[in-house]
């Protein structure tokens, strides 16, 4: 009994030391990896800003406005200037309505509220389906609707882009209606905060509530799911985990 009793404190001490050692190792690893990750994210953000706005000679990262969205989220608007004049606004926007969850975009507007370009920062959409959003929304429509986001005048669309299936003018990604709705939700949110950043809406434009729920009825869910000729539905769900 004496030998058994003396073992418990030793076991507790050993476990405590092991936990402390593992914690210290994890802490060191985190500190080592955090800086490279942060540098990569910053580099990607700068590249995205350069892509989506006209040529500038300032540092947009030094001229950023932040707008609180909900309790935890923030939308950032980076002002691009040339010779002291604002030539564009890069809006770091998001949506939580993607088929695979959150989608982050950088959407650029010129001084008149026309979309210059966009860049997909992060997403969890299905490869071959919703993940094609970058390619899809940079291509021209074959049916006369809106598809290519470059050059879209948001004021002319009353500040809101909607897929054709919901009565709007935008062609949705084939078999990816949910992703398309989510993508447009992020773009509409970007325009809303662009308007707040410039302080007044361009003529004919109205700020929209981009946080409104995106409809996801049974029909849209079916539209997101590919046919059995492409991929089975369970496989698609697995890809989006």
PDB file of N, CA and C in Angstrom, residues 41-98:
ATOM      1  N   UNK A  41      -0.892  36.316 -45.766  1.00  0.00           N
ATOM      2  CA  UNK A  41      -2.225  36.911 -45.861  1.00  0.00           C
ATOM      3  C   UNK A  41      -2.144  38.381 -46.264  1.00  0.00           C
ATOM      4  N   UNK A  42      -1.163  39.098 -45.712  1.00  0.00           N
ATOM      5  CA  UNK A  42      -0.987  40.507 -46.060  1.00  0.00           C
ATOM      6  C   UNK A  42      -0.599  40.656 -47.525  1.00  0.00           C
ATOM      7  N   UNK A  43       0.300  39.788 -47.985  1.00  0.00           N
ATOM      8  CA  UNK A  43       0.730  39.826 -49.377  1.00  0.00           C
ATOM      9  C   UNK A  43      -0.441  39.552 -50.317  1.00  0.00           C
ATOM     10  N   UNK A  44      -1.278  38.570 -49.949  1.00  0.00           N
ATOM     11  CA  UNK A  44      -2.452  38.242 -50.765  1.00  0.00           C
ATOM     12  C   UNK A  44      -3.446  39.401 -50.785  1.00  0.00           C
ATOM     13  N   UNK A  45      -3.576  40.072 -49.655  1.00  0.00           N
ATOM     14  CA  UNK A  45      -4.514  41.192 -49.564  1.00  0.00           C
ATOM     15  C   UNK A  45      -4.043  42.356 -50.446  1.00  0.00           C
ATOM     16  N   UNK A  46      -2.747  42.651 -50.392  1.00  0.00           N
ATOM     17  CA  UNK A  46      -2.200  43.728 -51.218  1.00  0.00           C
ATOM     18  C   UNK A  46      -2.387  43.408 -52.703  1.00  0.00           C
ATOM     19  N   UNK A  47      -2.129  42.145 -53.069  1.00  0.00           N
ATOM     20  CA  UNK A  47      -2.295  41.729 -54.465  1.00  0.00           C
ATOM     21  C   UNK A  47      -3.748  41.861 -54.902  1.00  0.00           C
ATOM     22  N   UNK A  48      -4.672  41.521 -53.996  1.00  0.00           N
ATOM     23  CA  UNK A  48      -6.100  41.617 -54.312  1.00  0.00           C
ATOM     24  C   UNK A  48      -6.514  43.068 -54.516  1.00  0.00           C
ATOM     25  N   UNK A  49      -6.005  43.962 -53.665  1.00  0.00           N
ATOM     26  CA  UNK A  49      -6.331  45.390 -53.802  1.00  0.00           C
ATOM     27  C   UNK A  49      -5.815  45.917 -55.136  1.00  0.00           C
ATOM     28  N   UNK A  50      -4.581  45.559 -55.485  1.00  0.00           N
ATOM     29  CA  UNK A  50      -3.995  46.017 -56.746  1.00  0.00           C
ATOM     30  C   UNK A  50      -4.795  45.519 -57.948  1.00  0.00           C
ATOM     31  N   UNK A  51      -5.388  44.336 -57.802  1.00  0.00           N
ATOM     32  CA  UNK A  51      -6.141  43.745 -58.914  1.00  0.00           C
ATOM     33  C   UNK A  51      -7.479  44.433 -59.143  1.00  0.00           C
ATOM     34  N   UNK A  52      -8.145  44.863 -58.059  1.00  0.00           N
ATOM     35  CA  UNK A  52      -9.554  45.261 -58.179  1.00  0.00           C
ATOM     36  C   UNK A  52      -9.801  46.765 -58.294  1.00  0.00           C
ATOM     37  N   UNK A  53      -8.760  47.583 -58.215  1.00  0.00           N
ATOM     38  CA  UNK A  53      -8.967  49.037 -58.341  1.00  0.00           C
ATOM     39  C   UNK A  53      -8.022  49.607 -59.395  1.00  0.00           C
ATOM     40  N   UNK A  54      -8.320  50.806 -59.901  1.00  0.00           N
ATOM     41  CA  UNK A  54      -7.423  51.443 -60.873  1.00  0.00           C
ATOM     42  C   UNK A  54      -6.048  51.716 -60.258  1.00  0.00           C
ATOM     43  N   UNK A  55      -5.095  52.049 -61.094  1.00  0.00           N
ATOM     44  CA  UNK A  55      -3.724  52.321 -60.640  1.00  0.00           C
ATOM     45  C   UNK A  55      -3.713  53.437 -59.604  1.00  0.00           C
ATOM     46  N   UNK A  56      -2.923  53.247 -58.559  1.00  0.00           N
ATOM     47  CA  UNK A  56      -2.857  54.224 -57.467  1.00  0.00           C
ATOM     48  C   UNK A  56      -1.415  54.447 -57.054  1.00  0.00           C
ATOM     49  N   UNK A  57      -1.170  55.544 -56.315  1.00  0.00           N
ATOM     50  CA  UNK A  57       0.190  55.836 -55.868  1.00  0.00           C
ATOM     51  C   UNK A  57       0.292  56.012 -54.350  1.00  0.00           C
ATOM     52  N   UNK A  58      -0.792  55.700 -53.643  1.00  0.00           N
ATOM     53  CA  UNK A  58      -0.741  55.757 -52.176  1.00  0.00           C
ATOM     54  C   UNK A  58      -0.665  54.343 -51.625  1.00  0.00           C
ATOM     55  N   UNK A  59      -0.719  54.208 -50.322  1.00  0.00           N
ATOM     56  CA  UNK A  59      -0.785  52.892 -49.683  1.00  0.00           C
ATOM     57  C   UNK A  59      -2.191  52.718 -49.105  1.00  0.00           C
ATOM     58  N   UNK A  60      -3.074  51.994 -49.796  1.00  0.00           N
ATOM     59  CA  UNK A  60      -4.454  51.835 -49.326  1.00  0.00           C
ATOM     60  C   UNK A  60      -4.560  51.238 -47.924  1.00  0.00           C
ATOM     61  N   UNK A  61      -3.542  50.466 -47.522  1.00  0.00           N
ATOM     62  CA  UNK A  61      -3.579  49.867 -46.185  1.00  0.00           C
ATOM     63  C   UNK A  61      -3.504  50.932 -45.098  1.00  0.00           C
ATOM     64  N   UNK A  62      -2.966  52.094 -45.458  1.00  0.00           N
ATOM     65  CA  UNK A  62      -2.877  53.190 -44.494  1.00  0.00           C
ATOM     66  C   UNK A  62      -4.127  54.059 -44.507  1.00  0.00           C
ATOM     67  N   UNK A  63      -4.991  53.839 -45.482  1.00  0.00           N
ATOM     68  CA  UNK A  63      -6.212  54.639 -45.603  1.00  0.00           C
ATOM     69  C   UNK A  63      -7.411  53.699 -45.677  1.00  0.00           C
ATOM     70  N   UNK A  64      -7.680  53.062 -44.563  1.00  0.00           N
ATOM     71  CA  UNK A  64      -8.742  52.063 -44.505  1.00  0.00           C
ATOM     72  C   UNK A  64      -9.830  52.509 -43.534  1.00  0.00           C
ATOM     73  N   UNK A  65     -11.061  52.274 -43.914  1.00  0.00           N
ATOM     74  CA  UNK A  65     -12.203  52.526 -43.041  1.00  0.00           C
ATOM     75  C   UNK A  65     -12.806  51.180 -42.657  1.00  0.00           C
ATOM     76  N   UNK A  66     -13.155  51.029 -41.400  1.00  0.00           N
ATOM     77  CA  UNK A  66     -13.729  49.774 -40.924  1.00  0.00           C
ATOM     78  C   UNK A  66     -15.173  49.988 -40.492  1.00  0.00           C
ATOM     79  N   UNK A  67     -16.036  49.066 -40.900  1.00  0.00           N
ATOM     80  CA  UNK A  67     -17.454  49.133 -40.562  1.00  0.00           C
ATOM     81  C   UNK A  67     -17.864  47.829 -39.890  1.00  0.00           C
ATOM     82  N   UNK A  68     -18.460  47.955 -38.733  1.00  0.00           N
ATOM     83  CA  UNK A  68     -18.877  46.777 -37.990  1.00  0.00           C
ATOM     84  C   UNK A  68     -20.127  46.181 -38.615  1.00  0.00           C
ATOM     85  N   UNK A  69     -20.100  44.879 -38.843  1.00  0.00           N
ATOM     86  CA  UNK A  69     -21.232  44.153 -39.413  1.00  0.00           C
ATOM     87  C   UNK A  69     -21.655  43.091 -38.401  1.00  0.00           C
ATOM     88  N   UNK A  70     -22.791  43.311 -37.745  1.00  0.00           N
ATOM     89  CA  UNK A  70     -23.195  42.388 -36.693  1.00  0.00           C
ATOM     90  C   UNK A  70     -22.352  42.593 -35.451  1.00  0.00           C
ATOM     91  N   UNK A  71     -22.212  41.539 -34.658  1.00  0.00           N
ATOM     92  CA  UNK A  71     -21.486  41.649 -33.394  1.00  0.00           C
ATOM     93  C   UNK A  71     -19.986  41.416 -33.541  1.00  0.00           C
ATOM     94  N   UNK A  72     -19.585  40.585 -34.510  1.00  0.00           N
ATOM     95  CA  UNK A  72     -18.186  40.194 -34.574  1.00  0.00           C
ATOM     96  C   UNK A  72     -17.485  40.537 -35.891  1.00  0.00           C
ATOM     97  N   UNK A  73     -18.251  40.671 -36.957  1.00  0.00           N
ATOM     98  CA  UNK A  73     -17.640  40.831 -38.276  1.00  0.00           C
ATOM     99  C   UNK A  73     -17.356  42.294 -38.613  1.00  0.00           C
ATOM    100  N   UNK A  74     -16.362  42.489 -39.457  1.00  0.00           N
ATOM    101  CA  UNK A  74     -15.960  43.831 -39.886  1.00  0.00           C
ATOM    102  C   UNK A  74     -15.761  43.839 -41.399  1.00  0.00           C
ATOM    103  N   UNK A  75     -16.273  44.859 -42.048  1.00  0.00           N
ATOM    104  CA  UNK A  75     -16.040  45.072 -43.477  1.00  0.00           C
ATOM    105  C   UNK A  75     -15.060  46.234 -43.607  1.00  0.00           C
ATOM    106  N   UNK A  76     -13.985  46.027 -44.362  1.00  0.00           N
ATOM    107  CA  UNK A  76     -12.958  47.054 -44.510  1.00  0.00           C
ATOM    108  C   UNK A  76     -12.990  47.653 -45.913  1.00  0.00           C
ATOM    109  N   UNK A  77     -12.861  48.966 -45.972  1.00  0.00           N
ATOM    110  CA  UNK A  77     -12.836  49.679 -47.251  1.00  0.00           C
ATOM    111  C   UNK A  77     -11.487  50.378 -47.384  1.00  0.00           C
ATOM    112  N   UNK A  78     -10.708  49.974 -48.392  1.00  0.00           N
ATOM    113  CA  UNK A  78      -9.383  50.545 -48.637  1.00  0.00           C
ATOM    114  C   UNK A  78      -9.493  51.579 -49.756  1.00  0.00           C
ATOM    115  N   UNK A  79      -9.032  52.791 -49.485  1.00  0.00           N
ATOM    116  CA  UNK A  79      -9.139  53.880 -50.459  1.00  0.00           C
ATOM    117  C   UNK A  79      -7.867  53.957 -51.300  1.00  0.00           C
ATOM    118  N   UNK A  80      -8.029  53.845 -52.617  1.00  0.00           N
ATOM    119  CA  UNK A  80      -6.903  53.958 -53.549  1.00  0.00           C
ATOM    120  C   UNK A  80      -6.899  55.365 -54.141  1.00  0.00           C
ATOM    121  N   UNK A  81      -5.737  56.028 -54.078  1.00  0.00           N
ATOM    122  CA  UNK A  81      -5.651  57.409 -54.563  1.00  0.00           C
ATOM    123  C   UNK A  81      -4.545  57.571 -55.604  1.00  0.00           C
ATOM    124  N   UNK A  82      -4.744  58.532 -56.477  1.00  0.00           N
ATOM    125  CA  UNK A  82      -3.734  58.899 -57.477  1.00  0.00           C
ATOM    126  C   UNK A  82      -3.610  60.412 -57.444  1.00  0.00           C
ATOM    127  N   UNK A  83      -2.419  60.887 -57.132  1.00  0.00           N
ATOM    128  CA  UNK A  83      -2.166  62.330 -57.012  1.00  0.00           C
ATOM    129  C   UNK A  83      -3.114  62.977 -56.010  1.00  0.00           C
ATOM    130  N   UNK A  84      -3.393  62.245 -54.936  1.00  0.00           N
ATOM    131  CA  UNK A  84      -4.223  62.782 -53.865  1.00  0.00           C
ATOM    132  C   UNK A  84      -5.713  62.632 -54.056  1.00  0.00           C
ATOM    133  N   UNK A  85      -6.151  62.169 -55.224  1.00  0.00           N
ATOM    134  CA  UNK A  85      -7.575  62.007 -55.502  1.00  0.00           C
ATOM    135  C   UNK A  85      -7.963  60.533 -55.443  1.00  0.00           C
ATOM    136  N   UNK A  86      -9.122  60.259 -54.835  1.00  0.00           N
ATOM    137  CA  UNK A  86      -9.607  58.882 -54.754  1.00  0.00           C
ATOM    138  C   UNK A  86      -9.990  58.388 -56.144  1.00  0.00           C
ATOM    139  N   UNK A  87      -9.392  57.270 -56.548  1.00  0.00           N
ATOM    140  CA  UNK A  87      -9.697  56.694 -57.866  1.00  0.00           C
ATOM    141  C   UNK A  87     -10.426  55.361 -57.753  1.00  0.00           C
ATOM    142  N   UNK A  88     -10.421  54.795 -56.550  1.00  0.00           N
ATOM    143  CA  UNK A  88     -11.088  53.513 -56.371  1.00  0.00           C
ATOM    144  C   UNK A  88     -11.192  53.124 -54.915  1.00  0.00           C
ATOM    145  N   UNK A  89     -12.046  52.148 -54.673  1.00  0.00           N
ATOM    146  CA  UNK A  89     -12.279  51.658 -53.312  1.00  0.00           C
ATOM    147  C   UNK A  89     -12.299  50.133 -53.352  1.00  0.00           C
ATOM    148  N   UNK A  90     -11.406  49.506 -52.591  1.00  0.00           N
ATOM    149  CA  UNK A  90     -11.366  48.051 -52.497  1.00  0.00           C
ATOM    150  C   UNK A  90     -12.056  47.647 -51.199  1.00  0.00           C
ATOM    151  N   UNK A  91     -13.122  46.891 -51.320  1.00  0.00           N
ATOM    152  CA  UNK A  91     -13.920  46.518 -50.151  1.00  0.00           C
ATOM    153  C   UNK A  91     -13.697  45.046 -49.818  1.00  0.00           C
ATOM    154  N   UNK A  92     -13.188  44.792 -48.628  1.00  0.00           N
ATOM    155  CA  UNK A  92     -12.993  43.425 -48.147  1.00  0.00           C
ATOM    156  C   UNK A  92     -14.310  42.974 -47.520  1.00  0.00           C
ATOM    157  N   UNK A  93     -15.051  42.163 -48.242  1.00  0.00           N
ATOM    158  CA  UNK A  93     -16.410  41.807 -47.869  1.00  0.00           C
ATOM    159  C   UNK A  93     -16.551  40.302 -47.671  1.00  0.00           C
ATOM    160  N   UNK A  94     -17.745  39.868 -47.294  1.00  0.00           N
ATOM    161  CA  UNK A  94     -17.950  38.447 -47.008  1.00  0.00           C
ATOM    162  C   UNK A  94     -19.426  38.090 -47.090  1.00  0.00           C
ATOM    163  N   UNK A  95     -19.686  36.801 -47.059  1.00  0.00           N
ATOM    164  CA  UNK A  95     -21.030  36.265 -46.873  1.00  0.00           C
ATOM    165  C   UNK A  95     -20.887  34.970 -46.090  1.00  0.00           C
ATOM    166  N   UNK A  96     -21.894  34.642 -45.331  1.00  0.00           N
ATOM    167  CA  UNK A  96     -21.891  33.380 -44.584  1.00  0.00           C
ATOM    168  C   UNK A  96     -22.881  32.385 -45.184  1.00  0.00           C
ATOM    169  N   UNK A  97     -23.386  32.708 -46.371  1.00  0.00           N
ATOM    170  CA  UNK A  97     -24.436  31.901 -46.980  1.00  0.00           C
ATOM    171  C   UNK A  97     -23.950  30.953 -48.062  1.00  0.00           C
ATOM    172  N   UNK A  98     -22.641  30.757 -48.165  1.00  0.00           N
ATOM    173  CA  UNK A  98     -22.122  29.843 -49.175  1.00  0.00           C
ATOM    174  C   UNK A  98     -22.532  28.410 -48.909  1.00  0.00           C
TER     175      UNK A  98
END
